[in-house]
Each structure stands twice: as structure tokens, then as C-alpha cells.
Coordinates of C-alpha atoms in Angstrom, one line a residue:
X251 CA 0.0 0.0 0.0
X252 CA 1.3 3.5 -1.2
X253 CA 1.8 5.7 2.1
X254 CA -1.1 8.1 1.4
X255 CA -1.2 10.0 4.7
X256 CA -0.3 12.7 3.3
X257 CA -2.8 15.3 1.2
X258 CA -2.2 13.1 -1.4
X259 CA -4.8 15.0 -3.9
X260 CA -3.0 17.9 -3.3
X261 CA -0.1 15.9 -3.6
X262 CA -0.7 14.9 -6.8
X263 CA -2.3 18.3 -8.0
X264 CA 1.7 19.5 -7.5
X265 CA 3.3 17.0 -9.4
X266 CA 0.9 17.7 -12.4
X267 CA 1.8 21.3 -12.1
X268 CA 5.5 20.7 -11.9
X269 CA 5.5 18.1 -15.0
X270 CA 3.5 20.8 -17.0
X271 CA 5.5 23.6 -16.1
X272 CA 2.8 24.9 -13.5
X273 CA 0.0 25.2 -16.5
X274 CA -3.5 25.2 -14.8
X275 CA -4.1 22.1 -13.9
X276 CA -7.5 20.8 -11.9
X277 CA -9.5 17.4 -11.4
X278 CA -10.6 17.1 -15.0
X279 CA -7.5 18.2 -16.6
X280 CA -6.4 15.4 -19.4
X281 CA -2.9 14.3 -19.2
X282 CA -2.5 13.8 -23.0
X283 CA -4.5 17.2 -23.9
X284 CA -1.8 18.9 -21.4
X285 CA 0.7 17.6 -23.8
X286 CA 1.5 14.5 -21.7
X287 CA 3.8 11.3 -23.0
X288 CA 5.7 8.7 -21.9
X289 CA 8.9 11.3 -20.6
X290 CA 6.4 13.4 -18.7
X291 CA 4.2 10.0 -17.7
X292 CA 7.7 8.4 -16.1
X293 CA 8.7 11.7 -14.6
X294 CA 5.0 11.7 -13.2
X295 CA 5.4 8.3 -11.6
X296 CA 9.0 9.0 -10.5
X297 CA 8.4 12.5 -8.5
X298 CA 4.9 10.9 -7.0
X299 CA 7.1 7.6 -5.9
X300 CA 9.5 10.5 -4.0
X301 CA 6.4 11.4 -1.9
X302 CA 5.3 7.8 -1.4
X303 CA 2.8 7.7 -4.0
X304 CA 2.7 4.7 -6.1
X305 CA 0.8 5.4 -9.4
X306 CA 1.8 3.0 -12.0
X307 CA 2.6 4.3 -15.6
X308 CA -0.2 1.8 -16.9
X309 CA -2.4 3.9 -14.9
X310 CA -2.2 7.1 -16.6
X311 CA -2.1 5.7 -19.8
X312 CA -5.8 3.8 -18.7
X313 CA -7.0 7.2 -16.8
X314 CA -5.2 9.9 -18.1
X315 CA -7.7 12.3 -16.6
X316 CA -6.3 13.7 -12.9
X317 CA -9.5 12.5 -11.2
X318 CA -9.4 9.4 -12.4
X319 CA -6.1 9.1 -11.1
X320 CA -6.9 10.3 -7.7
X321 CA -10.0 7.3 -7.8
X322 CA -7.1 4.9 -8.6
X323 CA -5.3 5.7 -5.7
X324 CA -7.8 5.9 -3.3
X325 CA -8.1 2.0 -3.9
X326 CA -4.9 1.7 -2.8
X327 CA -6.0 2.9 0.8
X328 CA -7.6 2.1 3.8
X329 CA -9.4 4.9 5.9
X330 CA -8.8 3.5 9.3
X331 CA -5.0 3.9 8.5
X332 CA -5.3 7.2 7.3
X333 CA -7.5 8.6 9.8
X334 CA -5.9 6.6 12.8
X335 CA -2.6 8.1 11.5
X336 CA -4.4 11.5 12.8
X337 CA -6.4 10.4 15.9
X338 CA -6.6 7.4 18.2
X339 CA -9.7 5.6 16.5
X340 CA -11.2 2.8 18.9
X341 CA -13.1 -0.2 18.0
X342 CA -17.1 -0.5 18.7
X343 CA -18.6 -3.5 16.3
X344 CA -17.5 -3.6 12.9
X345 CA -16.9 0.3 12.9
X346 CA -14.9 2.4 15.1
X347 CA -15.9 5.3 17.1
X348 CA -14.4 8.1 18.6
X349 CA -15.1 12.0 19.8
X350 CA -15.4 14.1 16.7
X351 CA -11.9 15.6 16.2
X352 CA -13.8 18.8 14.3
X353 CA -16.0 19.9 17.1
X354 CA -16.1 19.3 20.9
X355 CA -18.2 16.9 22.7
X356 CA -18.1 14.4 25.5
X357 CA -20.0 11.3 23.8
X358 CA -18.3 9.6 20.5
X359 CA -20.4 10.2 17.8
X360 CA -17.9 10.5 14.6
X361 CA -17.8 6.5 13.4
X362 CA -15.8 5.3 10.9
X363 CA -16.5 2.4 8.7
X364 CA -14.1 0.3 7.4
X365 CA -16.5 -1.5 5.0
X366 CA -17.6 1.6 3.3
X367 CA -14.4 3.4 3.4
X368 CA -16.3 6.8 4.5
X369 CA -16.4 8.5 8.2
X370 CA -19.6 10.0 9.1
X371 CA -20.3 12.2 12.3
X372 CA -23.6 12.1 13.9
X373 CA -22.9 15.6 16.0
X374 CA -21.7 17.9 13.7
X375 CA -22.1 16.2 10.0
X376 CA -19.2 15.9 8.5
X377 CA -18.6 12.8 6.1
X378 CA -16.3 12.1 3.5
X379 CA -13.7 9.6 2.4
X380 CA -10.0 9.6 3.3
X381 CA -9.1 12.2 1.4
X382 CA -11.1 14.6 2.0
X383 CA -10.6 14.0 5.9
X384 CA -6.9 14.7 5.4
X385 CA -7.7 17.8 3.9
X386 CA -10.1 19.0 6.9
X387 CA -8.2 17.7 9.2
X388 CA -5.1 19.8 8.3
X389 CA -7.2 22.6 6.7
X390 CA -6.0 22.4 2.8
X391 CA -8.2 23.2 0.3
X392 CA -8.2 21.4 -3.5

């Protein structure tokens, strides 16, 4: 498994922007439309592998569109790393629980489920995947 604690869409945003000479690149940006090919594809892989990304070439030859890219990687993770990376996440059935690390309160009500890959909390209503709990959780915006 890649080591995608890190804001890893942002992550990846960066190295499309260095590749391509910082043109203005977002989620539905085309790598071959960019002017993407196999040179900028291995330097891609190569600068992403630096940061602990693995994104095989295949992959952006198959899903050359940045999103698509982001979707293959987020198959590569679990959540309960990622957000255990963050805060102390505690067992309760086939889901853990754990006090909301986005608002105060005294009962656990922000559950994470392993099975659907998403978080979800009851108290204040946040939800999401992975990623974007990385990026609340450290404040970074796409």
C-alpha cells in the first residue's frame, strides 16, 4: 500500500503542475491534452514515488484524466490507517468510534467504517472519504 497520509490530492495536483511547467491544472484536466507522454508520464510516476505515492505508468495511460487518477489511488488505501494516522480511532462493532476531532463533545459520535471506506459524524455532519478527511483535518483546500 502507497503511504497516502499525506494530502495526497493535493499531492498529486503539485506534481501535475510541476510536469506541466505549472500550467492550470484541476480534477478534469487530461494528461495527454496537457501535452502529456511517456517522458512526462515516467517523470509523473517518479516525482509521486519521491512522496510515497505509487501510481503506475499503466495507470495514466488507462486514466489519463487527474480524477481518475486520484479514484485509482484511493483504492490503494484504507481509511482507518489514514484517519488513525491523525487520531486514536477505537473499535465499537465492525466500525470504530471516537469523539469528533472537528468539534467538541463528551459522547463519541464521529464513526468510521471500514467497509464503506467513509467517516460519518452524527454531531456535527461531517462525512467524506480519506481524502477529503486529510484535507479538513489539516485545513487544505483542493
Amino acid at each position: 500500500m502507497a503511504i497516502l497520509n499525506e494530502k495526497f490530492k493535493v499531492t498529486l495536483l503539485r506534481a501535475w503542475k510541476e510536469i506541466f511547467a505549472n500550467v492550470d491544472v484541476n480534477e478534469g484536466s487530461n494528461f495527454f491534452l496537457l501535452g502529456g507522454d511517456s517522458v512526462k508520464a515516467v517523470q509523473l510516476t517518479s516525482w509521486l514515488g519521491q512522496k510515497g505515492i505509487a501510481l503506475a505508468l499503466m495507470d495514466i495511460f488507462t486514466a489519463p484524466v487527474l480524477k481518475d487518477q486520484i479514484e485509482k489511488l484511493k483504492e490503494q488505501i484504507n481509511i482507518i490507517d489514514i484517519i488513525d494516522s491523525f487520531i486514536d480511532l477505537k473499535k465499537s462493532g465492525s466500525n470504530f468510534k471516537v469523539c469528533c476531532p472537528f468539534h467538541g463533545e463528551d459522547t463519541p459520535s464521529f464513526v468510521v467504517s471500514p467497509s464503506k471506506q467513509i467517516y460519518n459524524c452524527f454531531g456535527c455532519g461531517v462525512k467524506g472519504d480519506a481524502i477529503k478527511f486529510v484535507m479538513e483535518y489539516e485545513r487544505v483546500s483542493y
